[in-house]
């Protein structure tokens, strides 16, 4: 039987998951694929780290050249994360004639254009199924199964860490910090969790999905991003009282005005299907002009689901090596300098506002006066509780549809009023 040697760059959450999957399913894969896969080498940063997964010492190295220059290694999985040295290693491996698999959405979302171009030039396989949606096979579905469609829109919950935090806060009254700590311990968070919290990880992923869907490379720095780092438990609870659940959404659509691609926390009506996506689950809603609606759901972070996606790419790389069988669909290489992205300021939403104000007569009329001057119409309002000593009370308002630009101007003005004690919280409502 043919043996194909693989190397892993990284033995953290994902690397360990891939190693464990390989140990457990080597025989099964041998039967199904007809090839014996051998993990020959694993690159780590710190060789002295205790890892408890029983990898023989001779497989572990801190020398990238041992992998890159080994002619017997055909497939290399980059599972380190970060931009450098990951980007340089991916380039070096492609240049050395290796087939490359990566779980690294950050590097693809910023440098995908040049990496895809190099892979195409070298005629190499470049798999990135694990870069979006953990175990959900969304890349293969977008690139292959939905090729007959013009993708109209994508709406997703595509960050497991933030979805886990929002769920645990609302359902179990956990503080933000405690819920984040749990997400880190479970291996969902990035090495730098601010990427998750600020929405950047979701921006990396929607950049990849939008680039595949629309056929033009859309780097993540062009995407509007807001995270969940300023969300209070209070907002999750008030939203629920109004019949909404807060989720971190990633959205991409092509309209007559251009591409609307953004990441933001939003209030979703409780009967919206995405409100049932809890904990580290992800879901991606794709609308195609022929297929209609497709909803993909599964575990979006963690070592086992991500390892499942990496192994799917390893087997695709084997198929490519053995039969030169590679999806015809091209990578989104072209970075369009004139890319028309619609500014969020020009978009129209309904809004949730939470004002922190002193509790005295006339406060509400001052606020609604400013909103009225900016053409913002209120659909509901509640004051929750009474002022205790010198503190502030929250007043929560929902608005009718309004252009974002008006909202920004009105809130700037309101936050200057002497009755307002803290910056107003503002969330969009998705309907
Ligand atoms: P991680 O737990 O931090 O592991 C990173 C691994 O890479 C560690 O083994 C580390 O070595 C090694 N490494 C880092 N920099 C290195 C360098 N310069 N040279 C050699 N080795 C280096 O990260 P992870 O959670 O497994 O994530 C890996 C990648 O998968 C990231 O791109 C992430 O975005 C992506 N991803 C993660 C998940 C998830 O649920 N965690 C899901 C999908 C995709 P040491 O062990 O010696 O420190
Ligand atoms: N940190 C990422 C998340 C890992 O929480 O979704 C999966 O890409």
Coordinates of C-alpha atoms and ligand atoms in Angstrom, one line a residue, residues 103 105 130-134 158-162 187-190 196 201 205 282 300-302 306, ligand 2:
X103 CA -6.5 26.3 9.6
X105 CA -8.0 32.3 8.7
X130 CA -10.7 24.4 9.0
X131 CA -10.3 28.1 8.6
X132 CA -14.1 28.8 8.8
X133 CA -16.8 27.1 10.9
X134 CA -14.6 24.5 12.7
X158 CA -18.9 32.0 12.8
X159 CA -17.1 32.5 16.1
X160 CA -17.4 29.8 18.7
X161 CA -15.8 31.7 21.5
X162 CA -18.1 34.7 21.4
X187 CA -9.6 25.4 23.4
X188 CA -12.1 27.6 21.5
X189 CA -10.3 30.9 21.8
X190 CA -7.5 32.1 19.6
X196 CA -12.4 36.7 19.0
X201 CA -11.8 36.4 13.9
X205 CA -13.8 34.2 8.3
X282 CA -21.7 27.9 14.5
X300 CA -17.5 25.9 15.1
X301 CA -14.5 25.6 17.5
X302 CA -12.6 23.1 19.5
X306 CA -11.4 21.3 13.7
Ligands
LIG2 N1 -11.3 31.1 18.0 C1 -12.1 30.6 17.0 C2 -13.6 30.6 17.4 C3 -11.7 29.2 16.7 O1 -13.8 30.7 18.6 O2 -14.5 30.4 16.6 C4 -12.4 28.6 15.5 O3 -12.1 29.2 14.3

